[in-house]
Structure formats: structure tokens, C-alpha cells
Short mmCIF file of C-alpha atoms and ligand atoms in Angstrom, two decimals:
data_model
loop_
_atom_site.label_atom_id
_atom_site.label_comp_id
_atom_site.label_asym_id
_atom_site.label_seq_id
_atom_site.Cartn_x
_atom_site.Cartn_y
_atom_site.Cartn_z
CA MET A 1 -3.66 26.16 -47.14
CA PRO A 2 -2.59 24.92 -51.20
CA ILE A 3 0.82 24.76 -50.79
CA HIS A 4 1.13 28.32 -53.55
CA SER A 5 0.07 30.58 -51.20
CA LEU A 6 3.57 30.36 -49.49
CA GLN A 7 5.19 31.74 -52.72
CA GLY A 8 4.56 35.29 -51.38
CA SER A 9 5.76 34.50 -47.87
CA PHE A 10 9.16 34.15 -48.59
CA SER A 11 12.17 35.17 -51.11
CA GLY A 12 14.12 32.74 -52.39
CA ARG A 13 12.16 29.82 -55.45
CA LEU A 14 9.61 27.46 -54.71
CA LEU A 15 9.74 24.66 -57.70
CA THR A 16 6.64 22.10 -58.28
CA ASP A 17 7.23 21.17 -61.65
CA PRO A 18 8.38 18.11 -61.57
CA ALA A 19 10.93 18.10 -64.03
CA ASP A 20 12.44 20.32 -61.85
CA MET A 21 12.47 19.07 -58.57
CA ALA A 22 13.41 16.03 -60.02
CA PRO A 23 17.12 16.37 -58.80
CA PHE A 24 16.45 17.28 -55.23
CA LEU A 25 14.52 13.75 -55.18
CA ILE A 26 17.00 10.94 -55.69
CA ASP A 27 20.46 10.51 -53.65
CA TRP A 28 23.76 10.63 -54.92
CA ARG A 29 23.68 6.66 -54.72
CA LYS A 30 20.95 6.36 -56.68
CA ARG A 31 18.72 4.26 -54.60
CA TRP A 32 16.33 5.87 -52.60
CA THR A 33 13.84 8.34 -55.14
CA GLY A 34 10.82 9.96 -53.68
CA LYS A 35 8.09 12.61 -54.34
CA ALA A 36 7.80 15.77 -52.50
CA ILE A 37 4.78 18.67 -53.02
CA ALA A 38 7.70 21.35 -53.36
CA VAL A 39 11.30 22.04 -52.44
CA ALA A 40 11.67 24.83 -51.50
CA LEU A 41 14.19 27.06 -51.95
CA PRO A 42 14.30 29.97 -48.92
CA ASP A 43 17.61 32.87 -49.12
CA THR A 44 17.64 33.59 -45.48
CA SER A 45 16.93 32.17 -42.11
CA GLU A 46 13.75 34.43 -41.51
CA ASP A 47 13.18 33.23 -45.04
CA VAL A 48 13.91 29.49 -43.72
CA ALA A 49 11.14 29.97 -40.44
CA THR A 50 8.81 31.06 -42.44
CA VAL A 51 8.26 28.10 -44.85
CA VAL A 52 8.69 25.72 -41.37
CA ARG A 53 5.57 27.76 -39.60
CA TRP A 54 3.96 27.51 -42.70
CA CYS A 55 4.92 23.47 -42.70
CA ALA A 56 4.21 23.29 -39.28
CA ALA A 57 0.73 25.48 -39.63
CA ASN A 58 -0.43 23.02 -42.39
CA GLN A 59 1.41 19.66 -40.74
CA VAL A 60 3.64 19.12 -44.19
CA PRO A 61 6.30 17.03 -43.15
CA ILE A 62 10.19 18.69 -43.39
CA VAL A 63 12.96 17.41 -44.62
CA PRO A 64 15.84 19.74 -45.19
CA GLN A 65 18.37 18.89 -47.93
CA GLY A 66 21.93 20.86 -48.54
CA GLY A 67 24.65 19.11 -50.60
CA ASN A 68 23.10 15.39 -51.44
CA THR A 69 25.80 13.88 -51.15
CA GLY A 70 24.52 11.47 -47.91
CA MET A 71 25.13 8.11 -48.09
CA SER A 72 22.41 6.79 -45.97
CA GLY A 73 19.35 8.15 -47.06
CA ALA A 74 18.46 11.16 -44.92
CA CYS A 75 18.23 14.18 -47.50
CA VAL A 76 15.17 12.96 -49.68
CA PRO A 77 11.82 12.36 -48.53
CA ASP A 78 9.73 8.40 -49.47
CA GLY A 79 7.51 7.77 -51.82
CA SER A 80 3.92 9.76 -50.04
CA GLY A 81 4.20 12.86 -51.87
CA ARG A 82 3.83 14.61 -48.12
CA ALA A 83 6.14 16.24 -47.49
CA LEU A 84 7.90 19.61 -48.96
CA LEU A 85 11.97 19.46 -49.39
CA LEU A 86 13.67 21.77 -48.25
CA SER A 87 17.18 23.20 -49.89
CA LEU A 88 19.58 25.64 -47.61
CA THR A 89 21.86 25.44 -50.86
CA ARG A 90 21.13 29.80 -50.50
CA LEU A 91 22.37 30.15 -47.77
CA ASN A 92 25.64 30.93 -48.71
CA ARG A 93 27.07 33.33 -46.67
CA VAL A 94 29.95 33.74 -44.68
CA ARG A 95 29.20 36.06 -41.61
CA GLU A 96 32.41 36.34 -40.20
CA VAL A 97 35.69 35.33 -39.76
CA ASP A 98 37.94 36.12 -36.47
CA ALA A 99 41.08 34.84 -36.91
CA LEU A 100 42.07 36.32 -33.57
CA ASN A 101 39.31 34.15 -32.43
CA ASN A 102 40.06 31.13 -34.51
CA THR A 103 36.70 31.21 -36.10
CA MET A 104 34.09 31.64 -38.56
CA THR A 105 30.71 31.82 -38.88
CA VAL A 106 28.75 30.21 -42.01
CA GLU A 107 25.47 29.68 -43.28
CA ALA A 108 24.29 26.16 -43.12
CA GLY A 109 23.70 26.11 -47.62
CA CYS A 110 27.79 27.22 -47.91
CA ILE A 111 29.56 23.96 -49.61
CA LEU A 112 32.53 22.42 -47.47
CA GLN A 113 35.79 23.32 -49.86
CA ASN A 114 34.51 26.48 -49.96
CA LEU A 115 34.78 26.79 -46.73
CA GLN A 116 38.42 25.47 -46.54
CA ASP A 117 39.53 28.08 -49.51
CA VAL A 118 37.50 31.40 -46.91
CA ALA A 119 39.81 30.04 -44.09
CA ARG A 120 43.49 29.49 -46.58
CA ASP A 121 43.23 33.35 -47.65
CA ALA A 122 42.82 34.17 -43.60
CA ASN A 123 46.05 31.45 -43.00
CA ARG A 124 44.18 29.84 -41.36
CA LEU A 125 43.23 25.56 -41.27
CA PHE A 126 39.26 24.61 -41.55
CA PRO A 127 40.16 20.79 -41.64
CA LEU A 128 37.19 19.16 -42.26
CA SER A 129 37.46 17.61 -45.00
CA LEU A 130 36.47 14.23 -47.01
CA GLY A 131 35.37 12.89 -51.02
CA ALA A 132 32.27 14.65 -51.34
CA GLU A 133 33.79 18.48 -50.37
CA GLY A 134 33.42 19.87 -53.84
CA SER A 135 29.41 19.73 -53.15
CA CYS A 136 28.37 19.09 -49.39
CA THR A 137 27.41 21.43 -47.03
CA ILE A 138 28.27 22.51 -43.87
CA GLY A 139 25.18 22.36 -42.60
CA GLY A 140 24.97 18.90 -43.91
CA ASN A 141 28.82 18.46 -42.51
CA LEU A 142 26.92 19.35 -39.16
CA SER A 143 23.61 17.58 -39.28
CA THR A 144 25.33 14.10 -40.07
CA ASN A 145 28.05 14.56 -37.88
CA ALA A 146 30.44 13.94 -40.73
CA GLY A 147 33.66 12.39 -40.39
CA GLY A 148 36.54 12.09 -43.04
CA VAL A 149 40.19 11.97 -42.92
CA ALA A 150 41.48 14.39 -40.74
CA VAL A 151 39.80 13.59 -37.91
CA LEU A 152 42.22 11.68 -36.25
CA ARG A 153 44.21 14.91 -35.58
CA TYR A 154 40.96 17.72 -35.26
CA GLY A 155 38.04 15.27 -34.74
CA ASN A 156 34.82 14.97 -36.66
CA ALA A 157 32.32 18.22 -37.20
CA ARG A 158 30.90 18.04 -33.95
CA GLU A 159 34.06 19.03 -32.29
CA LEU A 160 34.77 21.37 -34.16
CA CYS A 161 31.18 23.51 -34.04
CA LEU A 162 31.37 26.62 -31.42
CA GLY A 163 27.75 27.68 -32.28
CA LEU A 164 24.28 27.26 -34.03
CA GLU A 165 21.82 28.93 -35.81
CA VAL A 166 18.56 26.64 -35.56
CA VAL A 167 14.91 26.79 -36.37
CA THR A 168 12.94 25.05 -34.90
CA ALA A 169 10.02 22.87 -35.37
CA ASP A 170 7.47 25.39 -34.78
CA GLY A 171 9.95 27.87 -36.72
CA GLU A 172 11.56 29.86 -33.88
CA ILE A 173 14.70 31.32 -34.63
CA TRP A 174 17.79 29.93 -31.66
CA ASN A 175 20.44 31.88 -31.95
CA GLY A 176 23.69 30.00 -30.62
CA LEU A 177 26.88 31.76 -32.18
CA ARG A 178 28.00 31.70 -29.56
CA GLY A 179 31.77 31.33 -30.38
CA LEU A 180 33.04 30.63 -27.54
CA ARG A 181 36.15 26.85 -25.96
CA LYS A 182 34.68 27.22 -23.30
CA ASP A 183 30.18 27.55 -22.30
CA ASN A 184 28.59 25.93 -19.09
CA THR A 185 25.58 27.29 -18.93
CA GLY A 186 23.14 24.34 -19.17
CA TYR A 187 21.87 21.14 -21.28
CA ASP A 188 24.03 21.78 -24.35
CA LEU A 189 21.29 22.68 -27.14
CA ARG A 190 23.92 22.25 -29.81
CA ASP A 191 24.93 19.18 -29.42
CA LEU A 192 21.26 18.10 -29.86
CA PHE A 193 21.24 20.07 -33.15
CA VAL A 194 25.02 18.41 -34.44
CA GLY A 195 24.11 14.54 -35.88
CA ALA A 196 20.91 14.77 -35.79
CA GLU A 197 20.03 14.08 -39.56
CA GLY A 198 17.72 16.88 -39.49
CA THR A 199 15.04 15.38 -37.33
CA LEU A 200 15.00 18.62 -34.51
CA GLY A 201 15.05 21.76 -36.71
CA VAL A 202 16.65 22.63 -39.30
CA ILE A 203 20.46 24.62 -38.51
CA THR A 204 20.51 27.45 -40.92
CA ALA A 205 24.60 29.01 -39.76
CA ALA A 206 27.04 27.50 -37.76
CA THR A 207 30.29 29.38 -35.82
CA VAL A 208 32.97 26.92 -36.67
CA LYS A 209 37.12 26.00 -35.80
CA LEU A 210 39.58 27.44 -37.38
CA PHE A 211 43.37 26.22 -37.03
CA PRO A 212 47.56 27.30 -37.64
CA LEU A 213 47.93 26.36 -41.14
CA PRO A 214 50.70 23.82 -41.00
CA ALA A 215 54.06 25.05 -42.59
CA ALA A 216 53.75 21.48 -44.73
CA LYS A 217 52.25 18.42 -45.56
CA VAL A 218 54.35 15.07 -46.25
CA THR A 219 53.28 11.67 -47.62
CA ALA A 220 53.76 8.14 -47.33
CA TRP A 221 52.04 5.09 -49.16
CA ALA A 222 53.37 2.32 -47.22
CA ALA A 223 52.34 -1.21 -47.99
CA VAL A 224 52.24 -3.36 -44.28
CA PRO A 225 51.63 -7.05 -44.68
CA SER A 226 48.51 -7.20 -42.74
CA LEU A 227 45.81 -4.68 -40.45
CA HIS A 228 47.79 -5.66 -36.87
CA HIS A 229 51.37 -4.51 -38.35
CA ALA A 230 49.25 -1.38 -39.72
CA MET A 231 48.61 -1.01 -35.99
CA GLN A 232 52.00 -1.53 -34.69
CA LEU A 233 52.34 1.54 -37.24
CA LEU A 234 49.71 3.77 -36.06
CA GLU A 235 51.20 3.05 -32.20
CA ARG A 236 54.64 4.04 -33.52
CA ALA A 237 52.79 6.78 -35.37
CA GLN A 238 50.90 8.82 -32.63
CA ASN A 239 54.01 8.24 -29.71
CA THR A 240 56.50 10.27 -32.17
CA LEU A 241 54.29 12.42 -35.01
CA GLY A 242 52.01 13.41 -31.73
CA ALA A 243 49.88 16.83 -33.16
CA ARG A 244 51.59 16.14 -35.99
CA LEU A 245 49.92 12.90 -37.55
CA THR A 246 46.73 14.43 -39.69
CA ALA A 247 45.14 11.28 -41.62
CA PHE A 248 46.15 7.90 -41.09
CA GLU A 249 43.76 6.12 -44.01
CA ALA A 250 43.65 2.43 -44.77
CA LEU A 251 43.23 0.28 -48.56
CA THR A 252 43.20 -3.83 -48.45
CA PRO A 253 44.13 -5.72 -51.18
CA PRO A 254 40.37 -5.78 -52.91
CA CYS A 255 40.77 -2.55 -52.94
CA ILE A 256 43.60 -2.18 -55.07
CA ASP A 257 42.32 -3.93 -57.57
CA ILE A 258 39.24 -2.95 -57.87
CA LEU A 259 40.72 0.41 -58.66
CA GLY A 260 43.36 -0.57 -60.72
CA GLU A 261 40.03 -2.65 -62.46
CA GLN A 262 37.85 -0.19 -62.83
CA LEU A 263 40.28 3.57 -62.91
CA PRO A 264 42.90 1.68 -64.65
CA HIS A 265 44.75 5.76 -65.46
CA LEU A 266 45.14 6.61 -61.51
CA ARG A 267 48.60 6.17 -60.70
CA TRP A 268 50.28 4.30 -58.65
CA PRO A 269 53.13 5.35 -56.08
CA MET A 270 54.76 1.36 -56.15
CA ASP A 271 54.51 -1.63 -58.04
CA GLU A 272 53.53 -3.83 -54.98
CA ARG A 273 49.73 -4.20 -54.34
CA ALA A 274 49.19 -7.47 -53.49
CA THR A 275 49.41 -6.19 -49.69
CA ASP A 276 47.48 -3.59 -47.41
CA ALA A 277 48.11 -0.28 -47.85
CA VAL A 278 48.06 2.66 -45.26
CA LEU A 279 48.18 6.15 -46.75
CA ILE A 280 49.78 8.75 -44.04
CA GLU A 281 50.05 12.19 -43.99
CA LEU A 282 52.56 14.58 -41.42
CA SER A 283 51.43 17.96 -40.78
CA ASP A 284 54.58 19.96 -40.09
CA PRO A 285 54.07 23.62 -38.28
CA ASP A 286 58.35 25.10 -38.92
CA SER A 287 58.76 22.73 -42.64
CA GLU A 288 58.30 20.69 -45.02
CA ALA A 289 62.92 19.02 -44.57
CA ALA A 290 61.28 18.93 -40.43
CA GLY A 291 57.93 17.06 -41.53
CA ARG A 292 59.85 14.75 -44.49
CA VAL A 293 62.68 13.71 -41.55
CA ALA A 294 60.17 12.47 -38.75
CA LEU A 295 58.77 10.49 -41.40
CA GLU A 296 61.62 9.22 -43.19
CA GLY A 297 62.36 8.33 -39.67
CA LEU A 298 59.44 6.63 -39.23
CA LEU A 299 58.63 4.47 -42.16
CA GLU A 300 62.94 3.01 -41.94
CA HIS A 301 61.94 2.04 -37.85
CA ALA A 302 57.89 0.31 -39.20
CA MET A 303 60.56 -1.12 -42.21
CA GLU A 304 63.00 -2.48 -39.76
CA ALA A 305 60.59 -3.05 -37.36
CA GLY A 306 58.86 -5.87 -39.72
CA TRP A 307 55.45 -3.56 -40.00
CA VAL A 308 55.96 -1.79 -43.70
CA SER A 309 57.14 -3.96 -46.21
CA ASP A 310 57.60 -0.72 -48.73
CA ALA A 311 57.28 2.82 -48.31
CA ALA A 312 57.31 5.84 -50.88
CA ILE A 313 56.94 9.25 -49.74
CA ALA A 314 55.25 11.82 -52.06
CA ALA A 315 58.33 13.57 -53.85
CA ASN A 316 55.91 17.03 -54.31
CA LEU A 317 52.10 18.29 -54.27
CA THR A 318 51.95 16.56 -57.20
CA GLN A 319 52.72 13.44 -56.14
CA SER A 320 50.50 13.96 -53.02
CA ARG A 321 46.90 14.57 -55.06
CA GLU A 322 48.11 11.05 -55.96
CA PHE A 323 48.63 9.48 -53.39
CA TRP A 324 45.25 10.52 -51.92
CA SER A 325 43.33 10.36 -55.77
CA LEU A 326 43.79 6.26 -54.44
CA ARG A 327 42.12 6.98 -51.64
CA GLU A 328 39.61 9.71 -52.67
CA HIS A 329 37.65 7.17 -55.27
CA MET A 330 37.25 3.94 -53.67
CA THR A 331 33.56 4.87 -53.92
CA GLU A 332 33.88 5.64 -57.49
CA ALA A 333 36.04 2.22 -58.36
CA GLN A 334 33.64 0.53 -55.72
CA GLN A 335 29.98 2.20 -57.54
CA ARG A 336 31.72 0.99 -61.30
CA ALA A 337 31.59 -2.42 -60.24
CA GLY A 338 28.36 -3.06 -59.70
CA LYS A 339 25.96 -3.21 -56.47
CA ASN A 340 27.14 -3.33 -53.59
CA ILE A 341 26.05 -3.17 -49.68
CA LYS A 342 28.31 -0.61 -47.94
CA HIS A 343 28.88 -0.45 -44.18
CA ASP A 344 30.17 2.03 -42.16
CA ILE A 345 31.55 0.19 -38.58
CA ALA A 346 33.53 1.53 -35.87
CA VAL A 347 34.81 -0.74 -32.98
CA PRO A 348 38.05 0.42 -30.44
CA VAL A 349 41.12 1.56 -32.52
CA SER A 350 42.98 -1.35 -30.69
CA ARG A 351 40.26 -3.82 -31.94
CA ILE A 352 40.13 -3.41 -35.56
CA ALA A 353 42.35 -5.17 -37.02
CA ASP A 354 40.77 -8.51 -35.24
CA PHE A 355 37.27 -7.31 -36.51
CA VAL A 356 38.30 -7.41 -39.95
CA ALA A 357 40.46 -10.91 -39.45
CA GLN A 358 37.07 -12.23 -37.79
CA THR A 359 34.33 -10.75 -39.97
CA ASN A 360 36.06 -11.21 -43.08
CA ALA A 361 36.45 -15.29 -42.73
CA ALA A 362 32.97 -15.44 -41.43
CA ILE A 363 32.04 -13.60 -44.70
CA ALA A 364 33.54 -15.95 -46.17
CA LYS A 365 32.10 -18.94 -45.44
CA ALA A 366 28.54 -17.40 -45.85
CA PHE A 367 29.53 -15.53 -49.43
CA PRO A 368 32.25 -17.65 -51.16
CA GLY A 369 33.72 -15.00 -53.88
CA VAL A 370 32.85 -11.68 -52.59
CA ARG A 371 34.07 -9.24 -52.56
CA MET A 372 35.45 -7.57 -49.82
CA ILE A 373 35.64 -3.89 -50.30
CA VAL A 374 36.46 -2.65 -46.80
CA PHE A 375 39.35 0.42 -46.66
CA GLY A 376 39.19 4.67 -44.98
CA HIS A 377 39.79 5.61 -41.80
CA LEU A 378 41.62 3.03 -39.54
CA GLY A 379 43.32 5.66 -37.73
CA ASP A 380 40.43 5.82 -35.96
CA GLY A 381 39.02 2.50 -35.76
CA ASN A 382 35.87 3.00 -38.97
CA LEU A 383 36.25 1.21 -41.82
CA HIS A 384 34.12 1.55 -44.31
CA TYR A 385 33.15 -2.44 -45.12
CA ASN A 386 32.02 -2.80 -48.04
CA VAL A 387 30.92 -5.72 -50.14
CA SER A 388 31.39 -6.19 -53.87
CA PRO A 389 29.77 -8.96 -55.85
CA PRO A 390 32.29 -12.03 -56.64
CA LYS A 391 35.06 -10.36 -59.48
CA GLY A 392 33.04 -10.84 -63.24
CA THR A 393 29.97 -10.84 -62.13
CA ARG A 394 28.63 -7.16 -61.18
CA GLY A 395 25.47 -8.44 -58.43
CA GLU A 396 22.55 -7.53 -60.49
CA ASP A 397 20.50 -9.28 -57.37
CA PHE A 398 22.93 -8.14 -54.33
CA GLU A 399 20.23 -7.28 -52.62
CA VAL A 400 19.01 -10.92 -52.32
CA ILE A 401 22.21 -11.29 -50.16
CA GLU A 402 22.61 -8.08 -48.31
CA GLY A 403 19.79 -7.98 -44.82
CA ALA A 404 22.11 -11.73 -43.52
CA VAL A 405 25.14 -9.66 -45.04
CA ASN A 406 24.64 -7.13 -42.62
CA ARG A 407 23.84 -9.45 -40.01
CA ILE A 408 27.10 -10.99 -39.48
CA THR A 409 28.20 -7.90 -39.95
CA HIS A 410 26.36 -5.68 -37.52
CA ASP A 411 25.73 -8.49 -34.97
CA ALA A 412 30.27 -8.32 -35.23
CA VAL A 413 30.73 -5.03 -34.43
CA HIS A 414 28.13 -5.18 -31.56
CA ALA A 415 30.08 -8.33 -30.68
CA PHE A 416 33.65 -6.18 -30.22
CA ASN A 417 31.61 -3.01 -28.66
CA GLY A 418 31.51 -0.65 -31.99
CA SER A 419 28.45 1.41 -33.88
CA VAL A 420 27.18 0.13 -37.04
CA SER A 421 26.96 4.09 -37.93
CA ALA A 422 30.79 6.11 -38.01
CA GLU A 423 29.95 9.01 -39.99
CA HIS A 424 27.24 8.57 -41.73
CA GLY A 425 24.50 8.55 -40.15
CA LEU A 426 21.52 6.38 -39.47
CA GLY A 427 18.78 8.09 -42.73
CA VAL A 428 16.87 4.92 -44.00
CA LEU A 429 19.91 2.57 -44.26
CA ARG A 430 20.71 2.73 -40.62
CA ARG A 431 17.75 3.31 -38.67
CA GLY A 432 16.85 -0.12 -37.87
CA GLU A 433 19.36 -1.47 -37.38
CA ALA A 434 20.70 1.15 -34.56
CA ALA A 435 17.11 0.02 -32.55
CA ARG A 436 18.16 -3.15 -33.51
CA TYR A 437 20.95 -2.92 -30.95
CA LYS A 438 21.01 0.46 -29.49
CA SER A 439 19.24 -0.58 -25.62
CA ALA A 440 15.72 0.23 -24.77
CA VAL A 441 16.34 3.29 -22.49
CA GLU A 442 18.75 4.93 -24.86
CA LEU A 443 15.57 4.69 -27.81
CA LYS A 444 13.39 5.89 -25.48
CA LEU A 445 15.41 8.97 -24.28
CA MET A 446 15.77 9.60 -27.32
CA HIS A 447 12.11 9.08 -27.73
CA ALA A 448 11.71 11.83 -25.37
CA ILE A 449 13.72 13.74 -26.91
CA LYS A 450 12.02 14.09 -30.46
CA GLN A 451 8.51 14.37 -29.21
CA ALA A 452 10.08 17.40 -27.32
CA LEU A 453 12.02 19.29 -29.69
CA ASP A 454 9.47 17.54 -32.45
CA PRO A 455 6.01 17.69 -31.70
CA GLN A 456 4.27 17.13 -34.69
CA GLY A 457 6.31 14.86 -36.20
CA ILE A 458 6.77 17.35 -38.58
CA MET A 459 10.70 16.89 -39.28
CA ASN A 460 11.93 14.31 -41.49
CA PRO A 461 10.34 12.15 -39.98
CA GLY A 462 10.44 8.76 -40.55
CA LYS A 463 15.09 9.05 -41.05
CA ALA A 464 17.09 8.41 -37.80
CA LEU A 465 14.78 7.04 -35.09
CA GLY A 466 12.25 5.42 -37.85
CA ASP A 467 8.21 6.69 -37.78
CA PHE A 468 7.50 8.84 -35.39
CA ALA A 469 5.01 7.56 -33.45
P1 FAD B 501 23.03 15.69 -47.27
O1 FAD B 501 23.05 14.89 -47.77
O2 FAD B 501 21.68 16.93 -48.06
O3 FAD B 501 22.17 15.76 -46.35
C1 FAD B 501 22.46 15.20 -44.74
C2 FAD B 501 21.29 15.29 -44.08
O4 FAD B 501 21.60 16.22 -43.02
C3 FAD B 501 19.81 14.36 -44.06
O5 FAD B 501 19.96 14.20 -43.42
C4 FAD B 501 19.71 15.93 -43.90
O6 FAD B 501 18.10 15.76 -44.45
C5 FAD B 501 19.97 16.72 -43.36
N1 FAD B 501 20.76 18.28 -43.38
C6 FAD B 501 21.41 19.14 -44.85
N2 FAD B 501 21.18 20.45 -44.32
C7 FAD B 501 20.75 20.21 -43.52
C8 FAD B 501 20.51 21.91 -42.47
N3 FAD B 501 21.10 22.82 -42.75
N4 FAD B 501 19.93 21.77 -41.13
C9 FAD B 501 18.97 20.06 -40.84
N5 FAD B 501 19.58 19.94 -41.43
C10 FAD B 501 19.69 19.07 -42.53
N6 FAD B 501 30.98 11.47 -44.74
C11 FAD B 501 31.96 11.37 -43.88
O7 FAD B 501 31.25 11.05 -42.79
N7 FAD B 501 33.29 11.35 -43.90
C12 FAD B 501 33.58 10.76 -45.78
O8 FAD B 501 35.41 10.82 -45.31
C13 FAD B 501 32.60 10.96 -46.38
N8 FAD B 501 32.71 11.23 -47.58
C14 FAD B 501 32.44 10.65 -48.58
C15 FAD B 501 32.60 11.27 -50.18
C16 FAD B 501 31.27 10.62 -51.41
C17 FAD B 501 32.41 9.98 -52.41
C18 FAD B 501 30.35 10.91 -50.65
C19 FAD B 501 29.03 11.48 -51.87
C20 FAD B 501 29.74 11.14 -49.42
C21 FAD B 501 30.72 11.09 -48.78
N9 FAD B 501 30.37 11.46 -47.18
C22 FAD B 501 30.99 11.09 -46.07
C23 FAD B 501 28.90 11.13 -47.22
C24 FAD B 501 28.56 12.85 -47.52
O9 FAD B 501 29.45 13.48 -47.92
C25 FAD B 501 29.08 13.36 -46.24
O10 FAD B 501 27.58 13.11 -45.13
C26 FAD B 501 28.24 15.69 -45.50
O11 FAD B 501 28.24 15.46 -44.38
C27 FAD B 501 26.50 15.21 -46.26
O12 FAD B 501 26.42 17.04 -46.07
P2 FAD B 501 25.79 17.00 -47.29
O13 FAD B 501 25.41 19.21 -47.14
O14 FAD B 501 24.98 16.92 -48.95
O15 FAD B 501 24.00 16.70 -47.11
C1 2HG B 502 35.11 7.64 -47.56
O1 2HG B 502 35.49 7.63 -46.93
C2 2HG B 502 33.30 7.67 -47.74
O2 2HG B 502 35.57 7.49 -48.22
C3 2HG B 502 32.02 6.96 -48.75
O3 2HG B 502 32.94 8.11 -46.68
C4 2HG B 502 32.78 5.27 -48.40
O4 2HG B 502 31.80 4.74 -50.08
C5 2HG B 502 32.15 4.22 -48.79
O5 2HG B 502 31.02 3.55 -48.17
ZN1 ZN B 503 34.39 7.55 -44.64
#
């Protein structure tokens, strides 16, 4: 049936003009460009169901898309031109805020930052926080099981999700929007759709957890002699600050170098720029003064112990934003510096410093001069173990070494019992790597789930699991 037959059957929009469709068909990193039969922008869950039913009847593959900020190429179609791109951005209503239950029920296309604001207006915290929060959507966050900078205290997107509404691959609506903390009534369908990268169904709404708003946040920047010292600081911080410790992020010296080079207007907390640095955030339920005393105590102890060589506590909100701005501009600074190779690895927290030391040495030996742009969520054992071309070059043919760099990195991750994708999903970037390192049993179970929930293989084909067989 021709695509135009779809338009009359749902509210919202259907784009078929190539110029209108173009922005939806290229990913944020500008690494993957695809083609589509059309871009559908439904207004409601019923609209989504109508579109999916049409696709199922016509064997048209569906690529769900939220804010198109994903890092693994999962939200753009392939080059065949057979797929329909399903944008969820017009499903952007907050259906309910239940402050007593500490939940809100929101549609998939709501922008993350808007949801943080809605929660704050209700005197609550929605803690999911990441650099793309001004444009990513909660549907995309859940479909990638996004992490970000507050996982240490509040968990990743999966842990923040209590219920889902999903349009299944044959176009039925499953309403699982239960705001329950306890529900042991069989298989957990919610947890199948979270992190599935749109390969099992379309998330149309979610019930997510809210938390009390902290009275104050206090931010510190600490220069540390090595990541091993940083881990000693982390252990002490967890023991003395407990649940008040909400972020523990790291930047290694080449990151500090690339930030200064690409974004020289950014302000620096201290003169010391040659060592690893840690960004710590404490959220205090009582007062800013109490938070400051606790953080000062931690840093004094750490300096005496030799784990920290210099430290600064932000004097006010402006300075705290300046500290965070350095961390949040890492992706942009690296992007500006030319081509790059990204890894999103996790190993047990206790092994992360050893992993970096050993793998840095292996990569430096194989590819002398490359810049190791290693930063991220140190407190979770998750680092963006990224590589940039040697200083002063832009790496026009950098992709030539990508396979070999990936092999060194991911073999090391595997040896450390880690993960090749901690928070960005598999998409097309990492689907082959997951197939390489996962056991045959694990892959067989994953394919069985896909077969059961999407027997026609129309939901985001070729993503996460590779081609559907
Ligand atoms: P998209 O990119 O549009 O889609 C991502 C995946 O989800 C695709 O597979 C898509 O098909 C699927 N999908 C989207 N919506 C739905 C839906 N409603 N139903 C079913 N499937 C759907 N990620 C982190 O985890 N932590 C970070 O700290 C972080 N920082 C970032 C910083 C920057 C500057 C950028 C650009 C990205 C960052 N990301 C981070 C990656 C990205 O923002 C997140 O993965 C985000 O969760 C994706 O949301 P999105 O709405 O843009 O989804
Ligand atoms: C972050 O933590 C994001 O800033 C992006 O996950 C990481 O640019 C990257 O590789
Ligand atoms: Zn990250």
C-alpha cells in the first residue's frame, strides 16, 4: 500500500519531502546517514499504534527516534530507504505528577530537562542528568538505559523507571504504567523494553521515580596524582558522605589539554592542570553549610593522605556551573579536535585504575602519539575511553586504525570482566563487539526474546543484535 495512504489515518504529520526528512536521517555525531520512506510524527499513543499496524501489515521496518542524540547510530535508518522513521517528539505531555507517591507519568517525547523542571515545580527531584538533557527525550533515555552523572546515587534510567506504556510490534498498546515499588507478578516486561534500543516495541509513556529535593549542592574540583589515588578518595567519600555523594566524575590530563586548546574561554578552578582531576558533588538534605563542612573534611583528610594535591570548593552556584561546564564540554572539545574513536567501557570499580594504566600502555605502544581522551563516570567504573589523533593533526584517515584500537581496548575490557557499552547501547557501532564477547547462550536467549516480541523483525532491524535471522 502506498505510504500516502497512512496520512489520513492518524493525527500528527507525515513527511516525505527529502529536505524535510533530512535532519531526522543523520545522527548527532554525523557518522551515520540513512534513507527513509517517510518520517511519521504522531501526536498520541493511539497514533503510534496506527502507524505500527500499518507498518506491520506492509512489512515496513520502523526506526523509533527521540531527540536523536544517541551515540551508537541506533536511531537512524540504514541506506536501503525501506524504513519509516517514527519520531516521538510530539508525544510530549506530562500526564500526572503524584508527589506523595514520588512518581510522574510522562509521554516518551518529553525533553529530559523539561521533566527535571516539572519535578522541581512539585518540590521534587528527577535525578537523571546528562550533557544532552536539553534535547534528549525520556523515551530515548529509557530505550538506551541512559546513565549520566548521577548514577552513583540514584541509578541509571532503568532504576528510575517504575512503569511503561508500549506499542508492541503488531500495533497493540500495553499499559504497564504502574507506579509500584513492589510488583512480583511474573516476567518483568518493563525491563525487556528498557535498554532495547527500539528493537522490541515503541515506548509511548513512562512512570518514573521522583526524590526529595536536596537543600543544597556543593561541588569540588580536586587534582589527584593518579586514578589510583582518585579511587582511594572515592572509597573515603563513600564511607564518610554516604548517600550525600551524588557525583564522582574524572578527567585525565589529555582531556584538560584538549579543553584548553579547543575551548579556551572556559574558566579553570585552579592553576594545576597537569594531573588527573575529579569533580565531586555532594547533595545535602539539611543545609549548604553542613555540606561544605563535610566536603572540606573529606578534602583535608585526602590532602594529608597524599591522595589530592590541590582542591577547590565552588564558592557559589556560578562557580559550580563553571566546574561542571568543563566536564560537560568534553564531547564538544573532542569533536572539534578532529576525528575520534569512542569507547564507553565499564569494569568493576575496584579495577578501573588498573584498566586505564594497562590499556593506555598497550595503545601507546601500538599507536605512538595518539591522545587518550579518557573521562567520565569514575565512581560507576564507567569511562569514555576515547582516542584522538596526535596533537596538531586532525586524523583525516583515523578510521584506518579504529578496528585495531577497538580490539586492544575491548579485549582488555573483556579480560577485566567488563562491558563494551556501559550506557550508550549497541546500535550499529557496537553490535558486532557484543556478538564477539557475549556467550552463545546469552545471544541465543536475546534472539529468542526478539523472535517472540517482533516475529516479523520490523522493529529497528539491524540494531543491537545485528541483522534479524
Ligand atoms: P535517540 O538518540 O533518538 O534514540 C536512541 C535509541 O533509542 C535508538 O535506538 C532509538 O531507536 C531508541 N528510541 C528513542 N525513543 C524511543 C521510544 N520512544 N521507544 C523505543 N525506542 C526509542 N548518554 C548517557 O547514557 N550518559 C551520558 O552522560 C550522555 N551524555 C551525552 C552527552 C552528549 C553531548 C550527547 C550528544 C549524548 C550523550 N549521551 C549520554 C547519549 C544520549 O544522549 C543518550 O543515550 C540519550 O538517552 C538518548 O536519548 P534520545 O531521545 O536522543 O534518543
Ligand atoms: C558523557 O558522559 C557522555 O559526557 C558522552 O556519555 C561521552 O563523548 C563521549 O564519548
Ligand atoms: Zn557518559
